[in-house]
Amino acid sequence: DAGVIQSPRHEVTEMGQEVTLRCKPISGHNSLFWYRQTMMRGLELLIYFNNNVPIDDSGMPEDRFSAKMPNASFSTLKIQPSEPRDSAVYFCASSSQGPETQYFGPGTRLLVL
Amino acid sequence: DQQVKQNSPSLSVQEGRISILNCDYTNSMFDYFLWYKKYPAEGPTFLISISSIKDKNEDGRFTVFLNKSAKHLSLHIVPSQPGDSAVYFCAASVSPGGSEKLVFGKGTKLTVNP
């Protein structure tokens, strides 16, 4: 199994631009999670889906952030417009059951100039 | 408000010695705790977990201890190996199988010196 796949691995953009991060979960997993890692706040959950339905988006920082999961094998996290404070590593994770089976992707390192 | 706290950003130990990583939590509703390990440029990987009905769980060189009255857990690695050098995250959840939402600490960077 290829594991959780994220793209791009690195993204450098300018303030005000739209950023789209992509995630392909492990086949057969029915839950998908988006996390953000920063030095100040550590690893924080942004949103998670179960069976393609958003369950908890309380961690989404503001309306500039949106996430979709159109099918079981694909999800996007979009930031529009991006700001320098959005610079972080964004992780996608998927699981089939229970918190200990969350498998993380390698992350997307985002830098907003 | 950090519900899961790892107060030591870094820890350095000698190969063969014990590594002890600590974690405190504030939310008394948490009843399932996990440790994840993260190498640079990779995502976190699950290491070991413990339910609140236990006070100890062991898996090879890794043991997690839970003190519910103190809202404190610790990860012991014995003996420590250079390959254990990584960032370790403590995480907590309200009941496995219920909400899958995990709350993570900020992590502790462990360096094991040869």
Coordinates of N, CA and C in Angstrom, one line a residue:
Chain A
D1 N 0.8 -1.2 0.0 CA 0.0 0.0 0.0 C 0.9 1.2 0.0
A2 N 0.5 2.3 -0.8 CA 1.3 3.4 -0.9 C 1.2 4.4 0.3
G3 N 0.3 4.1 1.1 CA 0.1 5.0 2.3 C -0.7 6.2 1.8
V4 N -0.8 7.2 2.7 CA -1.5 8.5 2.4 C -0.6 9.3 1.5
I5 N -1.2 9.8 0.5 CA -0.4 10.6 -0.5 C -0.9 12.0 -0.4
Q6 N 0.1 12.9 -0.3 CA -0.2 14.3 -0.3 C 0.5 15.0 -1.4
S7 N -0.1 16.0 -2.0 CA 0.6 16.9 -3.0 C 0.1 18.3 -2.9
P8 N 0.9 19.2 -3.2 CA 2.4 19.1 -3.4 C 3.1 18.8 -2.1
R9 N 4.4 18.5 -2.1 CA 5.1 18.3 -0.9 C 5.6 19.7 -0.4
H10 N 5.9 20.6 -1.3 CA 6.3 21.9 -0.9 C 5.5 22.9 -1.8
E11 N 5.2 24.0 -1.2 CA 4.4 25.1 -1.9 C 4.9 26.4 -1.4
V12 N 5.4 27.2 -2.3 CA 5.7 28.6 -2.0 C 4.8 29.5 -2.8
T13 N 4.2 30.4 -2.1 CA 3.2 31.3 -2.8 C 3.3 32.7 -2.2
E14 N 2.7 33.6 -2.9 CA 2.6 35.0 -2.4 C 1.3 35.3 -1.7
M15 N 1.4 36.1 -0.7 CA 0.2 36.5 0.0 C -0.9 36.9 -1.0
G16 N -2.1 36.4 -0.7 CA -3.3 36.8 -1.5 C -3.6 35.7 -2.5
Q17 N -2.7 34.8 -2.8 CA -2.9 33.8 -3.8 C -3.7 32.6 -3.2
E18 N -4.4 31.9 -4.0 CA -5.1 30.7 -3.6 C -4.2 29.5 -3.5
V19 N -4.3 28.7 -2.5 CA -3.5 27.5 -2.3 C -4.4 26.3 -2.2
T20 N -4.1 25.3 -2.9 CA -4.9 24.0 -2.8 C -4.0 22.9 -2.5
L21 N -4.3 22.2 -1.4 CA -3.5 21.0 -0.9 C -4.4 19.8 -1.2
R22 N -3.7 18.7 -1.6 CA -4.5 17.6 -2.0 C -4.1 16.3 -1.2
C23 N -5.0 15.4 -1.0 CA -4.8 14.2 -0.2 C -5.5 13.1 -0.8
K24 N -4.8 11.9 -0.9 CA -5.4 10.7 -1.3 C -5.3 9.7 -0.1
P25 N -6.4 9.4 0.6 CA -6.3 8.5 1.8 C -5.9 7.1 1.4
I26 N -5.6 6.3 2.3 CA -5.4 4.8 2.1 C -6.8 4.2 1.7
S27 N -6.7 3.4 0.7 CA -7.9 2.7 0.2 C -8.6 1.9 1.3
G28 N -9.9 2.1 1.4 CA -10.6 1.4 2.4 C -10.8 2.1 3.7
H29 N -10.1 3.2 3.9 CA -10.2 4.0 5.1 C -11.4 4.9 5.0
N30 N -12.2 5.0 6.0 CA -13.4 5.8 5.9 C -13.4 7.2 6.7
S31 N -12.3 7.5 7.3 CA -12.1 8.7 8.0 C -10.9 9.5 7.5
L32 N -11.0 10.8 7.3 CA -9.9 11.6 6.8 C -9.8 12.8 7.6
F33 N -8.5 13.2 8.0 CA -8.2 14.3 8.9 C -7.2 15.2 8.2
W34 N -7.4 16.5 8.4 CA -6.5 17.5 8.0 C -5.9 18.2 9.3
Y35 N -4.6 18.2 9.4 CA -3.9 18.8 10.6 C -3.0 19.9 10.1
R36 N -2.6 20.8 11.0 CA -1.6 21.8 10.7 C -0.6 21.8 11.8
Q37 N 0.7 21.9 11.4 CA 1.7 21.9 12.5 C 2.5 23.2 12.4
T38 N 2.5 23.9 13.5 CA 3.4 25.1 13.6 C 4.2 25.1 14.9
M39 N 5.2 25.9 14.9 CA 6.0 25.9 16.2 C 5.2 26.4 17.3
M40 N 4.4 27.4 17.1 CA 3.6 28.0 18.2 C 2.5 27.1 18.7
R41 N 1.8 26.4 17.8 CA 0.6 25.7 18.2 C 0.7 24.2 18.2
G42 N 1.8 23.7 17.7 CA 2.0 22.3 17.6 C 1.2 21.7 16.5
L43 N 0.7 20.5 16.7 CA -0.1 19.8 15.7 C -1.6 19.9 16.1
E44 N -2.4 20.6 15.2 CA -3.8 20.9 15.6 C -4.7 20.4 14.4
L45 N -5.8 19.8 14.9 CA -6.8 19.2 13.9 C -7.6 20.4 13.3
L46 N -7.7 20.4 12.0 CA -8.4 21.4 11.3 C -9.9 21.0 11.1
I47 N -10.0 19.8 10.5 CA -11.3 19.2 10.1 C -11.1 17.7 9.9
Y48 N -12.2 17.0 10.2 CA -12.2 15.6 9.8 C -13.5 15.2 9.2
F49 N -13.4 14.2 8.3 CA -14.5 13.6 7.5 C -14.7 12.2 7.9
N50 N -15.9 11.8 7.9 CA -16.2 10.3 8.0 C -17.2 10.0 6.9
N51 N -16.8 9.0 6.1 CA -17.6 8.6 4.9 C -17.9 9.8 4.1
N52 N -16.9 10.6 3.8 CA -16.9 11.8 3.0 C -17.7 13.0 3.5
V53 N -18.2 12.9 4.7 CA -19.1 13.9 5.3 C -18.2 14.6 6.4
P54 N -18.2 16.0 6.3 CA -17.5 16.7 7.4 C -18.2 16.5 8.7
I55 N -17.4 16.1 9.7 CA -17.9 15.8 11.0 C -17.6 16.9 12.0
D56 N -16.4 17.4 12.0 CA -16.0 18.4 12.9 C -15.0 19.4 12.2
D57 N -15.5 20.6 12.0 CA -14.6 21.6 11.4 C -14.3 22.7 12.3
S58 N -14.4 22.5 13.6 CA -14.2 23.5 14.6 C -12.8 24.0 14.6
G59 N -11.8 23.3 14.1 CA -10.5 23.7 14.1 C -10.1 24.6 12.9
M60 N -11.0 24.7 11.9 CA -10.7 25.5 10.8 C -10.6 27.0 11.2
P61 N -9.4 27.6 11.0 CA -9.2 28.9 11.6 C -10.1 30.0 11.2
E62 N -10.5 30.1 10.0 CA -11.4 31.1 9.5 C -11.9 30.8 8.2
D63 N -12.8 31.7 7.7 CA -13.5 31.4 6.4 C -12.6 31.3 5.2
R64 N -11.3 31.7 5.4 CA -10.4 31.6 4.2 C -10.1 30.2 4.0
F65 N -10.3 29.3 4.9 CA -10.0 27.9 4.8 C -11.3 27.1 4.5
S66 N -11.1 26.2 3.5 CA -12.3 25.3 3.2 C -11.7 23.9 2.8
A67 N -12.5 22.9 3.1 CA -12.1 21.5 2.8 C -13.2 20.8 2.2
K68 N -12.9 19.9 1.2 CA -13.9 19.1 0.6 C -13.4 17.7 0.5
M69 N -14.4 16.8 0.4 CA -14.1 15.4 0.1 C -15.1 14.9 -0.8
P70 N -14.9 15.1 -2.1 CA -15.9 14.7 -3.1 C -16.1 13.2 -3.3
N71 N -15.1 12.4 -2.9 CA -15.3 10.9 -2.9 C -14.3 10.3 -1.9
A72 N -14.4 9.0 -1.8 CA -13.6 8.3 -0.8 C -12.1 8.3 -1.0
S73 N -11.7 8.7 -2.2 CA -10.3 8.6 -2.5 C -9.6 10.0 -2.7
F74 N -10.3 11.1 -2.3 CA -9.7 12.4 -2.6 C -10.2 13.5 -1.7
S75 N -9.4 14.3 -1.2 CA -9.8 15.5 -0.4 C -8.9 16.7 -0.7
T76 N -9.4 17.9 -0.6 CA -8.7 19.1 -0.8 C -8.8 20.0 0.4
L77 N -7.8 20.7 0.7 CA -7.8 21.8 1.6 C -7.4 23.1 0.9
K78 N -8.3 24.1 0.9 CA -8.0 25.3 0.1 C -7.9 26.5 1.0
I79 N -7.0 27.3 0.7 CA -6.8 28.6 1.5 C -6.9 29.7 0.4
Q80 N -7.9 30.6 0.6 CA -8.1 31.7 -0.3 C -8.7 32.9 0.4
P81 N -8.0 34.0 0.5 CA -6.6 34.2 0.1 C -5.6 33.8 1.1
S82 N -4.5 33.4 0.7 CA -3.5 33.0 1.7 C -2.8 34.2 2.3
E83 N -2.3 33.9 3.6 CA -1.6 35.0 4.3 C -0.3 34.4 4.9
P84 N 0.7 35.2 5.2 CA 2.0 34.7 5.7 C 1.8 33.8 7.0
R85 N 0.8 34.1 7.8 CA 0.6 33.3 9.0 C 0.0 31.9 8.8
D86 N -0.3 31.7 7.5 CA -0.7 30.3 7.2 C 0.4 29.4 6.9
S87 N 1.6 29.9 6.9 CA 2.8 29.1 6.7 C 2.9 28.1 7.7
A88 N 3.0 26.8 7.3 CA 3.0 25.7 8.3 C 3.2 24.4 7.5
V89 N 3.3 23.3 8.2 CA 3.2 22.0 7.5 C 1.8 21.5 7.7
Y90 N 1.2 21.1 6.6 CA -0.2 20.6 6.6 C -0.2 19.1 6.4
F91 N -0.7 18.3 7.3 CA -0.8 16.9 7.2 C -2.2 16.4 7.0
C92 N -2.3 15.4 6.2 CA -3.5 14.6 6.0 C -3.3 13.3 6.6
A93 N -4.4 12.7 7.2 CA -4.3 11.4 7.8 C -5.6 10.7 7.5
S94 N -5.5 9.4 7.5 CA -6.7 8.6 7.3 C -6.8 7.4 8.3
S95 N -8.0 6.9 8.5 CA -8.1 5.8 9.4 C -9.3 5.0 9.1
S96 N -9.3 3.7 9.5 CA -10.4 2.8 9.3 C -11.3 2.7 10.6
Q97 N -10.6 2.8 11.7 CA -11.4 2.7 13.0 C -10.5 3.2 14.1
G98 N -11.0 4.0 15.0 CA -10.3 4.3 16.2 C -9.1 5.3 16.0
P99 N -8.8 6.0 17.0 CA -7.7 7.1 16.8 C -6.4 6.5 16.6
E100 N -6.1 5.3 17.1 CA -4.7 4.8 17.0 C -4.4 4.3 15.6
T101 N -5.4 4.2 14.8 CA -5.1 3.7 13.4 C -5.1 4.9 12.4
Q102 N -4.8 6.1 12.9 CA -4.6 7.2 12.0 C -3.3 7.1 11.4
Y103 N -3.2 7.1 10.0 CA -2.0 7.0 9.3 C -1.8 8.4 8.6
F104 N -0.7 8.9 8.8 CA -0.4 10.3 8.3 C 0.4 10.2 7.0
G105 N 0.1 11.2 6.2 CA 0.9 11.4 5.0 C 2.1 12.2 5.3
P106 N 3.0 12.4 4.3 CA 4.3 13.1 4.6 C 4.2 14.6 4.8
G107 N 3.0 15.1 4.5 CA 2.8 16.6 4.8 C 3.1 17.4 3.6
T108 N 2.5 18.6 3.6 CA 2.8 19.7 2.6 C 3.4 20.9 3.4
R109 N 4.6 21.2 3.0 CA 5.2 22.4 3.7 C 4.8 23.7 2.9
L110 N 4.0 24.5 3.5 CA 3.5 25.7 2.8 C 4.3 27.0 3.4
L111 N 4.7 27.8 2.4 CA 5.4 29.0 2.8 C 4.6 30.1 2.0
V112 N 4.1 31.1 2.7 CA 3.4 32.2 2.1 C 4.2 33.4 2.4
L113 N 4.6 34.0 1.3 CA 5.5 35.2 1.4 C 4.7 36.5 1.4
Chain B
D1 N -5.9 27.5 24.3 CA -5.8 26.7 25.6 C -5.3 25.3 25.3
Q2 N -4.1 25.0 25.7 CA -3.5 23.7 25.4 C -4.1 22.7 26.4
Q3 N -4.9 21.7 25.8 CA -5.4 20.7 26.7 C -4.4 19.6 26.9
V4 N -3.5 19.5 26.0 CA -2.4 18.4 26.2 C -1.1 19.2 26.1
K5 N -0.3 19.0 27.1 CA 0.9 19.8 27.3 C 2.2 18.9 27.4
Q6 N 3.1 19.2 26.6 CA 4.4 18.6 26.7 C 5.4 19.7 27.0
N7 N 5.8 19.8 28.2 CA 6.5 21.0 28.7 C 8.0 21.0 28.4
S8 N 8.5 19.8 28.0 CA 9.9 19.8 27.6 C 10.0 19.8 26.1
P9 N 10.5 20.8 25.4 CA 10.6 20.8 24.0 C 11.7 19.9 23.5
S10 N 12.7 19.6 24.3 CA 13.7 18.7 23.9 C 14.3 17.9 25.0
L11 N 14.9 16.7 24.7 CA 15.5 15.8 25.6 C 16.7 15.1 25.0
S12 N 17.8 15.1 25.7 CA 19.0 14.4 25.1 C 19.4 13.3 26.1
V13 N 19.6 12.1 25.6 CA 20.1 11.0 26.5 C 21.2 10.2 25.7
Q14 N 21.9 9.4 26.5 CA 22.9 8.6 26.0 C 22.3 7.2 25.5
E15 N 22.9 6.7 24.5 CA 22.5 5.4 24.0 C 22.6 4.4 25.1
G16 N 21.5 3.5 25.2 CA 21.5 2.5 26.3 C 20.8 2.9 27.6
R17 N 20.7 4.2 27.7 CA 20.0 4.7 29.0 C 18.5 4.8 28.7
I18 N 17.8 5.2 29.8 CA 16.3 5.3 29.7 C 16.0 6.8 29.2
S19 N 15.0 6.8 28.3 CA 14.4 8.1 27.9 C 13.0 8.2 28.6
I20 N 12.7 9.3 29.2 CA 11.4 9.5 29.8 C 10.8 10.8 29.2
L21 N 9.7 10.6 28.5 CA 9.0 11.8 28.0 C 7.7 12.0 28.7
N22 N 7.4 13.2 29.0 CA 6.3 13.5 29.9 C 5.2 14.3 29.2
C23 N 4.0 14.1 29.6 CA 2.8 14.7 29.0 C 1.7 15.0 30.1
D24 N 1.2 16.1 30.1 CA 0.1 16.5 31.1 C -1.2 16.9 30.3
Y25 N -2.3 16.6 30.8 CA -3.5 17.0 30.2 C -4.5 17.6 31.2
T26 N -5.4 18.4 30.7 CA -6.3 19.2 31.5 C -7.7 18.7 31.5
N27 N -8.1 18.1 30.3 CA -9.5 17.7 30.1 C -9.7 16.3 30.8
S28 N -10.6 16.3 31.8 CA -10.8 15.0 32.5 C -11.7 14.1 31.7
M29 N -12.2 14.6 30.5 CA -13.0 13.7 29.7 C -12.1 12.8 28.8
F30 N -10.9 13.1 28.7 CA -10.0 12.3 27.9 C -9.9 10.9 28.5
D31 N -10.0 9.9 27.7 CA -9.9 8.5 28.3 C -9.1 7.6 27.5
Y32 N -8.4 8.1 26.5 CA -7.6 7.3 25.6 C -6.4 8.1 25.2
F33 N -5.2 7.6 25.3 CA -4.0 8.4 25.1 C -3.0 7.6 24.2
L34 N -2.4 8.4 23.4 CA -1.5 7.8 22.4 C -0.2 8.6 22.3
W35 N 0.9 7.9 21.9 CA 2.1 8.5 21.6 C 2.4 8.3 20.1
Y36 N 2.8 9.3 19.4 CA 3.2 9.3 18.0 C 4.7 9.7 17.9
K37 N 5.3 9.1 16.9 CA 6.7 9.4 16.7 C 6.9 10.0 15.3
K38 N 7.7 11.1 15.2 CA 7.8 11.8 13.9 C 9.3 12.0 13.6
Y39 N 9.7 11.5 12.4 CA 11.0 11.8 11.8 C 10.9 13.0 10.9
P40 N 12.0 13.7 10.7 CA 12.0 14.9 9.8 C 11.4 14.5 8.4
A41 N 10.7 15.4 7.9 CA 10.1 15.3 6.5 C 9.2 14.1 6.4
E42 N 8.7 13.5 7.5 CA 7.7 12.4 7.4 C 6.5 12.8 8.3
G43 N 5.4 12.1 8.1 CA 4.3 12.3 9.0 C 4.5 11.5 10.3
P44 N 3.7 11.9 11.3 CA 3.8 11.1 12.6 C 3.3 9.7 12.4
T45 N 3.9 8.8 13.1 CA 3.5 7.4 13.1 C 3.1 6.9 14.5
F46 N 2.1 6.1 14.6 CA 1.6 5.6 15.9 C 2.6 4.8 16.5
L47 N 2.8 5.0 17.8 CA 3.8 4.2 18.6 C 3.2 3.3 19.6
I48 N 2.4 3.9 20.5 CA 1.8 3.1 21.6 C 0.6 3.9 22.2
S49 N -0.3 3.1 22.8 CA -1.5 3.8 23.4 C -1.8 3.2 24.7
I50 N -2.7 3.9 25.4 CA -3.2 3.4 26.7 C -4.6 3.9 27.0
S51 N -5.4 3.0 27.4 CA -6.8 3.4 27.8 C -6.8 3.8 29.3
S52 N -7.7 4.6 29.6 CA -7.8 5.1 31.0 C -8.1 4.1 32.1
I53 N -8.5 2.9 31.6 CA -8.8 1.8 32.6 C -7.5 1.1 33.0
K54 N -6.4 1.5 32.3 CA -5.1 0.9 32.7 C -4.2 2.0 33.2
D55 N -3.1 1.5 33.9 CA -2.1 2.5 34.3 C -0.8 2.2 33.6
K56 N -0.7 1.2 32.9 CA 0.6 0.8 32.2 C 0.3 0.0 31.0
N57 N 1.0 0.3 29.9 CA 1.0 -0.5 28.7 C 2.4 -0.6 28.2
E58 N 2.8 -1.8 27.8 CA 4.2 -2.1 27.4 C 4.2 -2.7 26.0
D59 N 5.2 -2.3 25.2 CA 5.4 -2.9 23.9 C 6.8 -2.8 23.6
G60 N 7.5 -3.9 23.9 CA 8.9 -4.0 23.6 C 9.7 -3.0 24.5
R61 N 10.5 -2.2 23.9 CA 11.2 -1.2 24.6 C 10.4 0.0 25.1
F62 N 9.2 0.1 24.7 CA 8.4 1.3 25.0 C 7.3 0.9 26.0
T63 N 7.2 1.8 27.0 CA 6.2 1.6 28.1 C 5.5 3.0 28.3
V64 N 4.2 3.0 28.4 CA 3.5 4.2 28.7 C 2.8 4.0 30.0
F65 N 3.0 5.0 30.9 CA 2.4 5.0 32.2 C 1.3 6.1 32.3
L66 N 0.2 5.8 32.9 CA -0.8 6.8 33.1 C -1.2 7.0 34.6
N67 N -1.2 8.2 35.0 CA -1.6 8.6 36.4 C -2.8 9.5 36.2
K68 N -4.0 8.9 36.3 CA -5.2 9.7 36.1 C -5.4 10.8 37.1
S69 N -5.1 10.5 38.4 CA -5.3 11.5 39.4 C -4.5 12.8 39.2
A70 N -3.3 12.6 38.6 CA -2.4 13.7 38.3 C -2.6 14.2 36.9
K71 N -3.4 13.5 36.1 CA -3.6 13.9 34.7 C -2.2 13.9 34.0
H72 N -1.5 12.9 34.2 CA -0.1 12.8 33.7 C 0.1 11.5 33.0
L73 N 0.8 11.5 31.9 CA 1.3 10.3 31.4 C 2.8 10.4 30.9
S74 N 3.5 9.3 30.8 CA 4.9 9.3 30.4 C 5.2 8.2 29.5
L75 N 6.1 8.4 28.7 CA 6.6 7.3 27.8 C 8.1 7.0 28.2
H76 N 8.3 5.7 28.5 CA 9.7 5.3 28.8 C 10.2 4.5 27.7
I77 N 11.4 4.8 27.3 CA 12.1 4.0 26.2 C 13.4 3.4 26.8
V78 N 13.4 2.1 26.9 CA 14.6 1.4 27.5 C 14.9 0.2 26.7
P79 N 16.2 0.0 26.3 CA 17.2 1.0 26.3 C 17.0 2.0 25.1
S80 N 17.4 3.2 25.2 CA 17.3 4.1 24.1 C 18.4 3.8 23.0
Q81 N 18.0 4.0 21.8 CA 18.8 3.8 20.6 C 18.9 5.0 19.8
P82 N 20.0 5.2 19.0 CA 20.1 6.4 18.2 C 18.9 6.5 17.2
G83 N 18.4 5.4 16.7 CA 17.3 5.4 15.8 C 16.0 5.9 16.5
D84 N 16.0 6.1 17.8 CA 14.8 6.6 18.5 C 14.8 8.1 18.4
S85 N 15.9 8.7 17.9 CA 15.9 10.2 17.8 C 14.8 10.7 16.9
A86 N 13.9 11.4 17.4 CA 12.7 11.9 16.7 C 11.9 12.9 17.5
V87 N 10.9 13.4 17.0 CA 9.9 14.2 17.8 C 8.8 13.3 18.3
Y88 N 8.5 13.3 19.5 CA 7.4 12.5 20.1 C 6.2 13.3 20.5
F89 N 5.1 13.0 20.0 CA 3.9 13.7 20.3 C 3.0 12.8 21.2
C90 N 2.5 13.5 22.2 CA 1.4 12.9 23.0 C 0.1 13.3 22.5
A91 N -0.9 12.4 22.5 CA -2.2 12.8 22.0 C -3.3 12.2 22.9
A92 N -4.4 12.8 22.9 CA -5.5 12.3 23.8 C -6.8 12.3 23.0
S93 N -7.7 11.4 23.4 CA -9.0 11.3 22.7 C -10.1 11.0 23.8
V94 N -11.3 11.3 23.4 CA -12.5 10.9 24.2 C -13.0 9.7 23.6
S95 N -12.7 8.5 24.2 CA -13.1 7.2 23.9 C -12.9 6.8 22.4
P96 N -12.0 5.8 22.3 CA -11.8 5.2 20.9 C -13.1 4.6 20.4
G97 N -13.3 4.8 19.1 CA -14.6 4.3 18.6 C -15.7 5.3 18.7
G98 N -15.5 6.2 19.5 CA -16.5 7.3 19.6 C -16.0 8.4 18.7
S99 N -15.7 9.6 19.2 CA -15.0 10.6 18.4 C -13.6 10.2 18.1
E100 N -13.2 10.4 16.9 CA -11.9 10.0 16.5 C -11.0 11.2 16.6
K101 N -11.5 12.3 17.2 CA -10.7 13.5 17.2 C -9.6 13.4 18.2
L102 N -8.4 13.6 17.8 CA -7.2 13.6 18.6 C -6.7 15.0 18.9
V103 N -6.3 15.2 20.2 CA -5.7 16.5 20.6 C -4.3 16.2 20.9
F104 N -3.4 16.9 20.2 CA -2.0 16.7 20.3 C -1.3 17.7 21.2
G105 N -0.2 17.3 21.8 CA 0.7 18.2 22.4 C 1.7 18.8 21.4
K106 N 2.6 19.7 21.8 CA 3.5 20.3 20.8 C 4.7 19.5 20.5
G107 N 4.9 18.4 21.2 CA 6.0 17.5 20.9 C 7.2 17.7 21.7
T108 N 8.0 16.7 21.9 CA 9.3 16.7 22.5 C 10.3 16.1 21.6
K109 N 11.4 16.8 21.3 CA 12.4 16.3 20.4 C 13.4 15.5 21.2
L110 N 13.5 14.2 20.9 CA 14.4 13.3 21.6 C 15.7 13.1 20.8
T111 N 16.8 13.3 21.4 CA 18.1 13.0 20.7 C 18.8 12.0 21.5
V112 N 19.1 10.8 20.9 CA 19.8 9.8 21.6 C 21.3 9.8 21.0
N113 N 22.2 10.1 21.9 CA 23.6 10.2 21.4 C 24.3 8.8 21.5
P114 N 25.1 8.5 20.5 CA 25.8 7.2 20.5 C 26.9 7.2 21.5

